[in-house]
Amino acid sequence: MPARTTPTAAPDSQVPEEAVTPLIRGVAVLEELTAAGGTMSASALERATGLARSTVDRIVATLARMEYVRLDGRDAVLTPHVMELGNAYLAALRLPALLGRRADALADELDESVSLAVADRDGIRFIHQATRRRAMSLSFRIGDLLPAERTAPGPLFATEWTDADWTHWRARRTTDPKDGTFPAVPPAPEVRPDADFVRRTERAAADGWSLDDQLIEPGLVAVSAPVRDPRTGRLACVASVVSHTSRHTAADLRDTLLPRLRTAVAEMEQDLRQAPPAAPGPPPAGLAVWTGASKQELGREFIESLARGLTVLTAFGEGRESLTLTEVAKATGLARATARRALITYDHLNLVAQTPHRTFTLTPRVLSLGFPPLAGTPLPRLAEPHLRTLTDRIRETAYLAALTETGDEIQCTARVTAHHVMRVDIPLGTRRPATTGTAVGRVLLSHAHGGSDDDLVYALADEEWEQGVRTLAVPIHDRAGRTIAALATSTHTARRTAEDCVDTLLPALTTTATHIEAALHTASRFTPVPVT
């Protein structure tokens, strides 16, 4: 199987002499994992990237040390921690934080999916999604890249393209007529003439809006309107209402929903106009020291230049959308020469852009480094690998539970069963009445009933699920500090005393809860994480 060409660097660009080769290779591995949905074997990565197996193994080991991937047998699996790279871009951009509330409100009002997208060279990339839950629902995720010519936002962005942009677009269409480098969309059923997109762009420039009439796949329609930066008058992003032909035709979207979309866009532009400057948050600390210590511990299996290069992306964020070389070096603790080489590499890969003011900014392409496959991952899936680790450690059944929508029942949403002759096995979906007489109930209801989460460190109860079963539970908190789930373990009363549960099991549960919360907080910064 030949290596797939990733669309990161321009095909005609030469690698600068000062570029960091291990960083280029590490980015390629992350992009291949992203395109594959988040999971690939080492042999598949070897074939896809064209790298030697030993190089792939060292890259994966380094990414695992950074907790960007985990090893599952022969597979490398992306973890929620890799989303901190995309989070850095979205925080620096500020648009999701400033406009996401308006998009969500519009989706609620219209009962249709609403998205925000930015331009990524000759494609469009989603930065916010407000999706309706239906049997026929939208599967696009934050970070997904779509070819401009098959979307409603594309013609609007193309109104600002330069001659070089049009040349790049035509070259891409020649080399990739079926959109094979865009894994978020199905292959193009037919290759439309370039003139079709040129005409749509001219019409978008004249009308100030654009339609997608089933260009991505049959049945999918969308209408888009531009959101302009009040400082420059240029496009900041494009807002779209997306539907299905069973609900609206493209013409119906234009006639009935476009006026409300334009009103929402005007409100978004007013929000941008009134937004105060972002207050810079603290940059990540101790990264250079950590990479050095990891190199000493792991030796040649840890690629220090790759790890240090990736930390450069995390120097950006809210209030730090544009940084000088000196500011990047200071934020990461790296030497100026190291930071400079990483920025040169990222500029070559189109992951950062230089401004006329001798500063650097992240580009939307940073979202290609692991973000889409993990966007919107529900909490049970985020927690599952941590439950497996916990069960292996304590040799007891571990599970996650949450309140049902009505709030009167507890539901098991994820579990890993320990291997004992006499074992506790709680099937997924099991429900029990939510009462404060149970360990899980006390944890979940303390918040629901207005109790103080700070005072509830754990809860222990006997015979919660059935006679002879002893249960210990600790809370799982969201980014706002609210209890949204309970992590619990159940054992037979003959196997562990109450004192043994507190002395032996509680520290392990507390540590696991901390790991789950860290993954949850990273994953939920810009994308909702369903609890069940």
Short mmCIF file of C-alpha atoms in Angstrom, two decimals:
data_model
loop_
_atom_site.label_atom_id
_atom_site.label_comp_id
_atom_site.label_asym_id
_atom_site.label_seq_id
_atom_site.Cartn_x
_atom_site.Cartn_y
_atom_site.Cartn_z
CA MET A 1 0.00 0.00 0.00
CA PRO A 2 1.63 3.33 -0.99
CA ALA A 3 2.03 6.11 1.53
CA ARG A 4 -0.86 8.55 1.56
CA THR A 5 0.09 12.16 0.92
CA THR A 6 -1.02 14.40 3.76
CA PRO A 7 -2.01 17.97 2.85
CA THR A 8 0.12 19.65 5.53
CA ALA A 9 2.98 21.24 3.61
CA ALA A 10 2.62 22.80 0.21
CA PRO A 11 3.55 20.15 -2.37
CA ASP A 12 6.11 22.39 -4.06
CA SER A 13 7.74 23.69 -0.86
CA GLN A 14 11.32 22.82 -0.01
CA VAL A 15 12.15 21.71 3.53
CA PRO A 16 14.21 24.49 5.16
CA GLU A 17 17.69 23.51 6.30
CA GLU A 18 16.87 24.49 9.89
CA ALA A 19 13.63 22.48 10.03
CA VAL A 20 13.44 19.78 12.72
CA THR A 21 13.10 16.45 10.90
CA PRO A 22 11.80 14.48 13.93
CA LEU A 23 9.11 17.13 14.38
CA ILE A 24 8.03 16.82 10.74
CA ARG A 25 7.82 13.05 11.18
CA GLY A 26 5.91 13.32 14.46
CA VAL A 27 3.37 15.66 12.88
CA ALA A 28 2.93 13.17 10.02
CA VAL A 29 2.17 10.39 12.51
CA LEU A 30 -0.39 12.53 14.34
CA GLU A 31 -2.06 13.48 11.07
CA GLU A 32 -2.25 9.87 9.93
CA LEU A 33 -3.77 8.84 13.26
CA THR A 34 -6.29 11.65 12.90
CA ALA A 35 -7.23 10.71 9.35
CA ALA A 36 -7.67 7.07 10.43
CA GLY A 37 -10.14 7.99 13.16
CA GLY A 38 -7.70 7.95 16.07
CA THR A 39 -6.37 4.37 15.99
CA MET A 40 -3.65 2.74 13.89
CA SER A 41 -1.21 -0.10 14.30
CA ALA A 42 2.51 0.59 14.09
CA SER A 43 2.73 -1.35 10.84
CA ALA A 44 -0.11 0.71 9.34
CA LEU A 45 1.63 3.92 10.42
CA GLU A 46 4.83 2.64 8.85
CA ARG A 47 3.05 2.10 5.52
CA ALA A 48 1.10 5.37 5.64
CA THR A 49 4.04 7.62 6.53
CA GLY A 50 6.80 5.80 4.67
CA LEU A 51 8.93 5.92 7.82
CA ALA A 52 11.06 3.09 9.14
CA ARG A 53 9.38 0.91 11.77
CA SER A 54 12.00 1.83 14.37
CA THR A 55 11.29 5.53 13.76
CA VAL A 56 7.54 5.00 14.10
CA ASP A 57 8.08 3.09 17.35
CA ARG A 58 10.18 5.91 18.81
CA ILE A 59 7.65 8.56 17.74
CA VAL A 60 4.78 6.60 19.28
CA ALA A 61 6.78 6.06 22.49
CA THR A 62 7.41 9.80 22.71
CA LEU A 63 3.76 10.66 22.08
CA ALA A 64 2.76 8.09 24.69
CA ARG A 65 5.11 9.72 27.21
CA MET A 66 3.40 13.05 26.45
CA GLU A 67 0.04 11.25 26.96
CA TYR A 68 -1.02 12.20 23.43
CA VAL A 69 -1.46 8.53 22.55
CA ARG A 70 -1.84 5.33 24.51
CA LEU A 71 -0.78 1.86 23.49
CA ASP A 72 -3.54 -0.73 23.16
CA GLY A 73 -1.89 -3.97 22.12
CA ARG A 74 -0.32 -3.24 18.74
CA ASP A 75 -2.34 -0.09 18.21
CA ALA A 76 -1.55 3.54 18.96
CA VAL A 77 -4.70 5.34 20.10
CA LEU A 78 -5.12 9.10 20.37
CA THR A 79 -6.01 10.32 23.87
CA PRO A 80 -7.95 13.45 24.90
CA HIS A 81 -4.71 15.10 26.03
CA VAL A 82 -3.68 15.62 22.40
CA MET A 83 -6.62 18.02 22.14
CA GLU A 84 -4.58 20.59 24.07
CA LEU A 85 -2.89 21.40 20.74
CA GLY A 86 -6.19 22.23 19.06
CA ASN A 87 -7.40 23.95 22.22
CA ALA A 88 -4.42 26.30 21.99
CA TYR A 89 -5.51 27.35 18.50
CA LEU A 90 -9.20 27.72 19.43
CA ALA A 91 -8.36 29.71 22.55
CA ALA A 92 -6.06 32.03 20.61
CA LEU A 93 -8.71 32.45 17.91
CA ARG A 94 -11.39 33.38 20.50
CA LEU A 95 -14.23 32.99 17.98
CA PRO A 96 -15.73 29.84 19.56
CA ALA A 97 -15.80 31.52 22.98
CA LEU A 98 -17.24 34.77 21.62
CA LEU A 99 -19.72 33.40 19.06
CA GLY A 100 -20.52 29.85 20.14
CA ARG A 101 -23.39 30.94 22.37
CA ARG A 102 -25.08 32.70 19.44
CA ALA A 103 -24.68 29.63 17.23
CA ASP A 104 -26.15 27.37 19.91
CA ALA A 105 -29.12 29.69 20.41
CA LEU A 106 -29.79 29.78 16.66
CA ALA A 107 -29.69 25.98 16.48
CA ASP A 108 -32.20 25.77 19.34
CA GLU A 109 -34.47 28.33 17.70
CA LEU A 110 -34.43 26.74 14.23
CA ASP A 111 -34.11 23.15 15.43
CA GLU A 112 -31.39 22.71 12.81
CA SER A 113 -27.63 22.19 13.02
CA VAL A 114 -25.52 25.36 13.00
CA SER A 115 -21.78 25.50 12.41
CA LEU A 116 -18.98 28.04 12.39
CA ALA A 117 -16.08 27.54 9.99
CA VAL A 118 -12.83 29.28 9.10
CA ALA A 119 -10.75 29.15 5.94
CA ASP A 120 -7.86 26.70 5.76
CA ARG A 121 -6.15 27.47 2.45
CA ASP A 122 -8.44 25.92 -0.20
CA GLY A 123 -10.60 24.17 2.38
CA ILE A 124 -12.89 25.08 5.25
CA ARG A 125 -12.43 23.84 8.80
CA PHE A 126 -15.11 23.72 11.50
CA ILE A 127 -14.44 25.54 14.78
CA HIS A 128 -17.88 25.14 16.37
CA GLN A 129 -20.78 22.74 15.93
CA ALA A 130 -24.28 22.93 17.39
CA THR A 131 -25.76 19.66 16.18
CA ARG A 132 -29.32 18.39 16.52
CA ARG A 133 -29.73 14.84 17.80
CA ARG A 134 -31.79 12.97 15.28
CA ALA A 135 -31.73 9.59 13.55
CA MET A 136 -30.54 11.56 10.49
CA SER A 137 -27.93 13.79 12.11
CA LEU A 138 -24.78 15.62 11.07
CA SER A 139 -21.52 13.75 11.65
CA PHE A 140 -19.06 16.61 11.09
CA ARG A 141 -16.85 17.45 14.06
CA ILE A 142 -14.83 20.44 15.20
CA GLY A 143 -11.56 20.33 13.28
CA ASP A 144 -12.90 18.48 10.24
CA LEU A 145 -11.54 19.81 6.94
CA LEU A 146 -13.75 19.97 3.83
CA PRO A 147 -12.89 21.00 0.26
CA ALA A 148 -14.13 24.55 -0.33
CA GLU A 149 -15.89 23.76 -3.61
CA ARG A 150 -18.23 21.20 -1.98
CA THR A 151 -19.51 23.46 0.80
CA ALA A 152 -21.65 26.53 1.35
CA PRO A 153 -18.91 28.50 3.19
CA GLY A 154 -16.34 27.78 0.47
CA PRO A 155 -17.49 30.36 -2.12
CA LEU A 156 -17.65 33.05 0.58
CA PHE A 157 -14.06 32.40 1.61
CA ALA A 158 -13.00 32.21 -2.05
CA THR A 159 -14.15 35.82 -2.54
CA GLU A 160 -10.97 36.78 -0.65
CA TRP A 161 -8.60 34.38 -2.42
CA THR A 162 -5.51 35.72 -4.15
CA ASP A 163 -4.29 34.52 -7.52
CA ALA A 164 -1.87 32.22 -5.67
CA ASP A 165 -4.78 30.72 -3.73
CA TRP A 166 -6.68 29.97 -6.93
CA THR A 167 -3.57 28.41 -8.43
CA HIS A 168 -3.12 26.22 -5.36
CA TRP A 169 -6.79 25.18 -5.50
CA ARG A 170 -6.58 24.20 -9.17
CA ALA A 171 -3.39 22.22 -8.55
CA ARG A 172 -5.05 20.33 -5.70
CA ARG A 173 -8.09 19.55 -7.84
CA THR A 174 -5.81 18.16 -10.53
CA THR A 175 -3.85 15.91 -8.18
CA ASP A 176 -6.82 14.91 -5.99
CA PRO A 177 -9.99 15.03 -8.11
CA LYS A 178 -11.92 12.68 -5.79
CA ASP A 179 -10.98 14.50 -2.53
CA GLY A 180 -8.98 11.61 -1.11
CA THR A 181 -7.04 13.96 1.17
CA PHE A 182 -10.28 15.01 2.88
CA PRO A 183 -11.26 12.03 5.05
CA ALA A 184 -14.25 13.89 6.57
CA VAL A 185 -16.19 13.76 3.28
CA PRO A 186 -17.12 10.88 0.97
CA PRO A 187 -15.28 10.75 -2.36
CA ALA A 188 -16.63 13.18 -4.93
CA PRO A 189 -19.28 11.34 -7.00
CA GLU A 190 -18.34 13.43 -10.02
CA VAL A 191 -15.66 15.95 -10.85
CA ARG A 192 -17.39 19.25 -11.48
CA PRO A 193 -15.74 21.77 -13.79
CA ASP A 194 -13.68 24.49 -12.10
CA ALA A 195 -16.00 27.02 -13.69
CA ASP A 196 -18.87 25.84 -11.45
CA PHE A 197 -17.06 26.94 -8.31
CA VAL A 198 -15.90 30.17 -9.94
CA ARG A 199 -19.53 31.01 -10.74
CA ARG A 200 -20.65 30.15 -7.18
CA THR A 201 -17.92 32.43 -5.83
CA GLU A 202 -19.01 35.30 -8.07
CA ARG A 203 -22.60 34.82 -6.96
CA ALA A 204 -21.57 34.71 -3.28
CA ALA A 205 -19.68 37.97 -3.74
CA ALA A 206 -22.77 39.59 -5.24
CA ASP A 207 -25.38 38.10 -2.86
CA GLY A 208 -23.47 38.05 0.42
CA TRP A 209 -24.52 34.44 1.15
CA SER A 210 -24.07 30.99 -0.35
CA LEU A 211 -25.85 27.64 -0.73
CA ASP A 212 -24.74 24.01 -0.71
CA ASP A 213 -27.31 21.95 -2.57
CA GLN A 214 -26.22 18.34 -1.91
CA LEU A 215 -22.61 18.87 -2.96
CA ILE A 216 -21.17 16.83 -0.09
CA GLU A 217 -23.65 13.98 -0.30
CA PRO A 218 -27.25 13.45 -1.38
CA GLY A 219 -29.78 15.00 0.97
CA LEU A 220 -27.42 17.41 2.74
CA VAL A 221 -28.18 21.12 2.21
CA ALA A 222 -26.80 24.25 3.84
CA VAL A 223 -26.98 28.02 3.69
CA SER A 224 -24.10 30.24 4.83
CA ALA A 225 -23.50 33.88 5.67
CA PRO A 226 -20.20 35.65 6.42
CA VAL A 227 -19.23 36.95 9.86
CA ARG A 228 -16.86 39.88 9.33
CA ASP A 229 -14.10 41.11 11.60
CA PRO A 230 -15.18 44.65 12.62
CA ARG A 231 -11.55 45.77 12.70
CA THR A 232 -10.67 44.80 9.14
CA GLY A 233 -13.94 44.09 7.35
CA ARG A 234 -12.53 40.74 6.22
CA LEU A 235 -14.09 37.36 6.94
CA ALA A 236 -13.59 36.21 10.51
CA CYS A 237 -15.62 33.04 9.97
CA VAL A 238 -18.74 31.78 8.21
CA ALA A 239 -21.94 30.70 9.97
CA SER A 240 -24.05 27.96 8.36
CA VAL A 241 -27.43 26.36 8.91
CA VAL A 242 -27.34 22.72 7.80
CA SER A 243 -30.35 20.51 7.17
CA HIS A 244 -31.65 17.54 5.18
CA THR A 245 -33.89 17.59 2.13
CA SER A 246 -36.50 15.67 4.12
CA ARG A 247 -36.86 18.86 6.17
CA HIS A 248 -35.81 21.69 3.84
CA THR A 249 -34.79 22.10 0.23
CA ALA A 250 -31.88 24.41 -0.53
CA ALA A 251 -34.31 27.01 -1.87
CA ASP A 252 -36.39 26.68 1.29
CA LEU A 253 -33.31 27.29 3.44
CA ARG A 254 -32.65 30.46 1.46
CA ASP A 255 -36.22 31.72 1.65
CA THR A 256 -37.17 30.78 5.23
CA LEU A 257 -33.98 30.45 7.31
CA LEU A 258 -31.49 32.82 5.67
CA PRO A 259 -33.14 35.96 7.13
CA ARG A 260 -32.83 34.58 10.68
CA LEU A 261 -29.25 33.47 9.97
CA ARG A 262 -28.35 36.98 8.83
CA THR A 263 -29.86 38.44 12.00
CA ALA A 264 -27.77 36.07 14.10
CA VAL A 265 -24.67 37.00 12.07
CA ALA A 266 -25.31 40.69 12.75
CA GLU A 267 -25.50 39.88 16.46
CA MET A 268 -22.24 37.94 16.21
CA GLU A 269 -20.52 40.88 14.56
CA GLN A 270 -21.81 43.14 17.32
CA ASP A 271 -20.36 40.73 19.89
CA LEU A 272 -16.99 40.91 18.14
CA ARG A 273 -17.20 44.69 18.07
CA GLN A 274 -17.88 44.91 21.80
CA ALA A 275 -15.53 42.16 22.98
CA PRO A 276 -12.84 43.44 25.35
CA PRO A 277 -9.23 42.42 24.73
CA ALA A 278 -8.44 38.96 26.04
CA ALA A 279 -6.53 38.80 29.30
CA PRO A 280 -3.52 36.51 28.83
CA GLY A 281 -3.72 33.38 30.95
CA PRO A 282 -0.64 31.70 32.37
CA PRO A 283 1.41 29.84 29.76
CA PRO A 284 2.29 26.19 30.39
CA ALA A 285 5.13 25.86 32.84
CA GLY A 286 8.09 23.52 33.19
CA LEU A 287 7.82 21.93 29.74
CA ALA A 288 11.50 22.14 28.86
CA VAL A 289 12.49 20.66 32.22
CA TRP A 290 9.97 17.84 31.80
CA THR A 291 11.20 16.92 28.32
CA GLY A 292 14.79 16.87 29.56
CA ALA A 293 13.88 14.58 32.46
CA SER A 294 11.92 12.29 30.13
CA LYS A 295 14.92 12.01 27.82
CA GLN A 296 17.14 11.01 30.74
CA GLU A 297 14.65 8.37 31.88
CA LEU A 298 13.73 6.82 28.53
CA GLY A 299 16.96 7.35 26.61
CA ARG A 300 16.88 7.00 22.83
CA GLU A 301 13.24 5.86 22.84
CA PHE A 302 12.24 9.46 23.72
CA ILE A 303 12.68 11.98 20.89
CA GLU A 304 13.34 15.18 22.80
CA SER A 305 13.24 17.43 19.72
CA LEU A 306 9.74 16.15 18.88
CA ALA A 307 8.44 16.69 22.40
CA ARG A 308 9.96 20.16 22.65
CA GLY A 309 8.64 21.08 19.23
CA LEU A 310 5.08 20.10 20.17
CA THR A 311 5.25 22.16 23.37
CA VAL A 312 5.78 25.25 21.20
CA LEU A 313 2.16 25.01 20.02
CA THR A 314 0.90 25.13 23.61
CA ALA A 315 2.62 28.49 24.16
CA PHE A 316 -0.30 30.09 22.31
CA GLY A 317 -3.76 30.59 23.80
CA GLU A 318 -6.28 33.17 24.90
CA GLY A 319 -4.55 36.54 25.08
CA ARG A 320 -1.51 34.96 23.42
CA GLU A 321 -2.80 34.73 19.87
CA SER A 322 0.31 36.37 18.38
CA LEU A 323 3.74 35.79 19.90
CA THR A 324 7.28 36.82 19.11
CA LEU A 325 10.11 34.30 19.09
CA THR A 326 11.26 35.62 22.45
CA GLU A 327 7.77 35.21 23.92
CA VAL A 328 7.52 31.63 22.66
CA ALA A 329 10.90 30.77 24.16
CA LYS A 330 9.95 32.36 27.48
CA ALA A 331 6.54 30.64 27.63
CA THR A 332 8.01 27.18 27.01
CA GLY A 333 11.34 27.53 28.78
CA LEU A 334 13.13 26.55 25.58
CA ALA A 335 16.26 28.14 24.21
CA ARG A 336 15.59 30.73 21.51
CA ALA A 337 17.41 28.62 18.95
CA THR A 338 15.23 25.58 19.77
CA ALA A 339 12.01 27.60 19.62
CA ARG A 340 13.14 29.25 16.37
CA ARG A 341 13.78 25.92 14.63
CA ALA A 342 10.38 24.62 15.75
CA LEU A 343 8.64 27.73 14.39
CA ILE A 344 10.54 27.43 11.09
CA THR A 345 9.34 23.82 10.88
CA TYR A 346 5.74 24.75 11.63
CA ASP A 347 5.84 27.56 9.09
CA HIS A 348 6.95 25.02 6.49
CA LEU A 349 4.09 22.70 7.54
CA ASN A 350 1.55 25.54 7.44
CA LEU A 351 0.81 25.10 11.16
CA VAL A 352 1.95 28.62 12.05
CA ALA A 353 1.97 31.82 10.03
CA GLN A 354 4.24 34.85 10.31
CA THR A 355 2.66 38.28 10.56
CA PRO A 356 4.08 41.56 9.19
CA HIS A 357 4.89 42.49 12.81
CA ARG A 358 7.49 39.72 13.22
CA THR A 359 5.16 37.60 15.31
CA PHE A 360 3.74 34.12 14.82
CA THR A 361 0.15 32.85 14.97
CA LEU A 362 -1.34 29.36 14.86
CA THR A 363 -3.29 28.34 11.76
CA PRO A 364 -6.48 26.23 11.64
CA ARG A 365 -4.37 23.30 10.47
CA VAL A 366 -3.32 22.72 14.08
CA LEU A 367 -6.74 21.10 14.47
CA SER A 368 -5.52 18.31 12.17
CA LEU A 369 -3.29 17.06 15.00
CA GLY A 370 -5.71 14.72 16.70
CA PHE A 371 -8.71 16.96 17.37
CA PRO A 372 -11.60 15.69 15.15
CA PRO A 373 -11.70 12.01 16.21
CA LEU A 374 -11.97 13.01 19.87
CA ALA A 375 -14.35 15.97 19.56
CA GLY A 376 -17.64 15.12 21.27
CA THR A 377 -16.43 11.80 22.69
CA PRO A 378 -18.82 10.85 25.52
CA LEU A 379 -17.55 10.58 29.07
CA PRO A 380 -17.89 6.76 29.27
CA ARG A 381 -15.48 6.36 26.35
CA LEU A 382 -13.05 8.87 27.85
CA ALA A 383 -13.16 6.97 31.13
CA GLU A 384 -12.93 3.41 29.79
CA PRO A 385 -9.12 3.06 29.53
CA HIS A 386 -8.78 4.49 33.03
CA LEU A 387 -11.34 1.99 34.33
CA ARG A 388 -9.30 -0.85 32.81
CA THR A 389 -6.15 0.41 34.50
CA LEU A 390 -7.99 0.75 37.81
CA THR A 391 -9.45 -2.77 37.63
CA ASP A 392 -6.04 -4.23 36.80
CA ARG A 393 -4.60 -2.43 39.81
CA ILE A 394 -7.21 -3.22 42.46
CA ARG A 395 -8.57 -6.46 40.94
CA GLU A 396 -12.14 -5.35 41.61
CA THR A 397 -14.98 -4.34 39.29
CA ALA A 398 -14.89 -0.62 38.47
CA TYR A 399 -17.64 1.39 36.81
CA LEU A 400 -18.93 4.84 36.00
CA ALA A 401 -22.48 5.88 36.88
CA ALA A 402 -24.60 8.97 36.24
CA LEU A 403 -28.09 10.19 37.00
CA THR A 404 -30.72 9.60 34.33
CA GLU A 405 -32.39 12.62 32.71
CA THR A 406 -35.27 12.44 35.18
CA GLY A 407 -32.83 12.44 38.09
CA ASP A 408 -34.59 9.66 39.97
CA GLU A 409 -32.38 6.77 38.82
CA ILE A 410 -28.70 5.89 38.67
CA GLN A 411 -27.42 4.32 35.46
CA CYS A 412 -24.20 2.38 34.89
CA THR A 413 -22.59 3.99 31.82
CA ALA A 414 -19.21 2.23 31.67
CA ARG A 415 -17.67 -0.70 33.51
CA VAL A 416 -14.76 -3.12 33.57
CA THR A 417 -15.35 -6.39 35.39
CA ALA A 418 -12.67 -8.05 37.50
CA HIS A 419 -11.94 -11.74 37.01
CA HIS A 420 -12.94 -13.64 40.14
CA VAL A 421 -14.83 -16.87 40.65
CA MET A 422 -17.27 -14.80 42.68
CA ARG A 423 -17.25 -11.43 40.98
CA VAL A 424 -19.41 -8.33 40.85
CA ASP A 425 -20.77 -7.88 37.33
CA ILE A 426 -22.94 -4.80 36.74
CA PRO A 427 -24.18 -4.80 33.12
CA LEU A 428 -23.99 -1.58 31.15
CA GLY A 429 -27.25 0.33 31.34
CA THR A 430 -28.22 -1.14 34.71
CA ARG A 431 -30.48 1.24 36.60
CA ARG A 432 -31.25 1.56 40.29
CA PRO A 433 -33.32 4.10 42.22
CA ALA A 434 -31.28 7.17 43.14
CA THR A 435 -31.28 7.34 46.92
CA THR A 436 -28.85 8.79 49.43
CA GLY A 437 -28.69 5.39 51.10
CA THR A 438 -26.29 4.20 48.40
CA ALA A 439 -22.68 5.22 47.82
CA VAL A 440 -23.23 6.24 44.19
CA GLY A 441 -26.49 7.96 45.10
CA ARG A 442 -24.86 10.02 47.85
CA VAL A 443 -22.15 11.16 45.45
CA LEU A 444 -24.53 12.08 42.62
CA LEU A 445 -27.38 13.52 44.67
CA SER A 446 -25.17 15.74 46.83
CA HIS A 447 -24.80 18.08 43.87
CA ALA A 448 -28.29 17.59 42.45
CA HIS A 449 -29.82 18.53 45.81
CA GLY A 450 -27.58 21.54 46.34
CA GLY A 451 -25.11 19.89 48.67
CA SER A 452 -21.47 20.88 48.95
CA ASP A 453 -19.24 18.86 46.69
CA ASP A 454 -16.20 20.12 48.60
CA ASP A 455 -17.27 18.18 51.68
CA LEU A 456 -17.99 14.87 49.89
CA VAL A 457 -14.70 13.14 49.17
CA TYR A 458 -16.15 9.64 48.94
CA ALA A 459 -19.11 7.52 49.94
CA LEU A 460 -19.13 3.90 51.20
CA ALA A 461 -22.21 1.71 51.43
CA ASP A 462 -23.01 -1.96 51.90
CA GLU A 463 -25.38 -4.00 49.75
CA GLU A 464 -26.02 -1.17 47.30
CA TRP A 465 -26.55 -3.30 44.20
CA GLU A 466 -27.41 -6.54 46.01
CA GLN A 467 -26.80 -8.39 49.27
CA GLY A 468 -23.15 -9.01 50.12
CA VAL A 469 -21.85 -6.27 47.83
CA ARG A 470 -19.87 -3.37 49.29
CA THR A 471 -19.52 -0.20 47.14
CA LEU A 472 -17.10 2.71 47.32
CA ALA A 473 -17.70 5.79 45.14
CA VAL A 474 -15.95 9.11 44.45
CA PRO A 475 -17.22 12.09 42.40
CA ILE A 476 -16.21 13.10 38.87
CA HIS A 477 -16.30 16.88 38.38
CA ASP A 478 -16.69 18.88 35.16
CA ARG A 479 -14.70 22.03 34.32
CA ALA A 480 -17.03 24.11 36.49
CA GLY A 481 -16.49 21.86 39.49
CA ARG A 482 -19.95 20.23 39.36
CA THR A 483 -20.38 16.54 40.07
CA ILE A 484 -21.59 14.94 36.84
CA ALA A 485 -20.75 11.27 37.43
CA ALA A 486 -19.50 8.86 40.05
CA LEU A 487 -16.55 6.49 39.80
CA ALA A 488 -17.20 3.39 41.88
CA THR A 489 -15.91 -0.04 42.68
CA SER A 490 -17.88 -2.91 44.14
CA THR A 491 -16.57 -5.95 46.00
CA HIS A 492 -17.96 -8.77 48.08
CA THR A 493 -18.19 -8.04 51.79
CA ALA A 494 -16.31 -11.26 52.54
CA ARG A 495 -13.33 -10.12 50.45
CA ARG A 496 -12.75 -6.63 51.84
CA THR A 497 -13.71 -4.93 55.05
CA ALA A 498 -14.96 -1.34 55.13
CA GLU A 499 -11.59 -0.25 56.55
CA ASP A 500 -9.73 -2.06 53.78
CA CYS A 501 -11.90 -0.29 51.16
CA VAL A 502 -10.97 3.11 52.57
CA ASP A 503 -7.31 2.34 53.16
CA THR A 504 -6.58 0.39 49.97
CA LEU A 505 -9.22 1.17 47.35
CA LEU A 506 -9.93 4.84 48.00
CA PRO A 507 -6.46 6.14 47.02
CA ALA A 508 -6.66 4.21 43.74
CA LEU A 509 -10.17 5.52 43.01
CA THR A 510 -9.16 9.09 43.81
CA THR A 511 -6.13 8.90 41.51
CA THR A 512 -8.24 7.43 38.70
CA ALA A 513 -10.90 10.10 39.15
CA THR A 514 -8.19 12.75 38.79
CA HIS A 515 -7.03 11.19 35.51
CA ILE A 516 -10.58 11.00 34.16
CA GLU A 517 -11.23 14.63 35.13
CA ALA A 518 -8.02 15.76 33.41
CA ALA A 519 -9.12 14.05 30.19
CA LEU A 520 -12.64 15.44 30.54
CA HIS A 521 -11.50 19.00 31.17
CA THR A 522 -9.22 18.99 28.11
CA ALA A 523 -11.83 17.36 25.87
CA SER A 524 -14.68 19.64 26.97
CA ARG A 525 -12.95 23.01 26.68
CA PHE A 526 -14.47 23.78 23.27
CA THR A 527 -16.72 20.81 22.52
CA PRO A 528 -19.54 19.34 24.62
CA VAL A 529 -18.86 15.96 26.19
CA PRO A 530 -22.04 13.90 26.69
CA VAL A 531 -22.20 12.37 30.17
CA THR A 532 -23.79 9.14 28.90
#
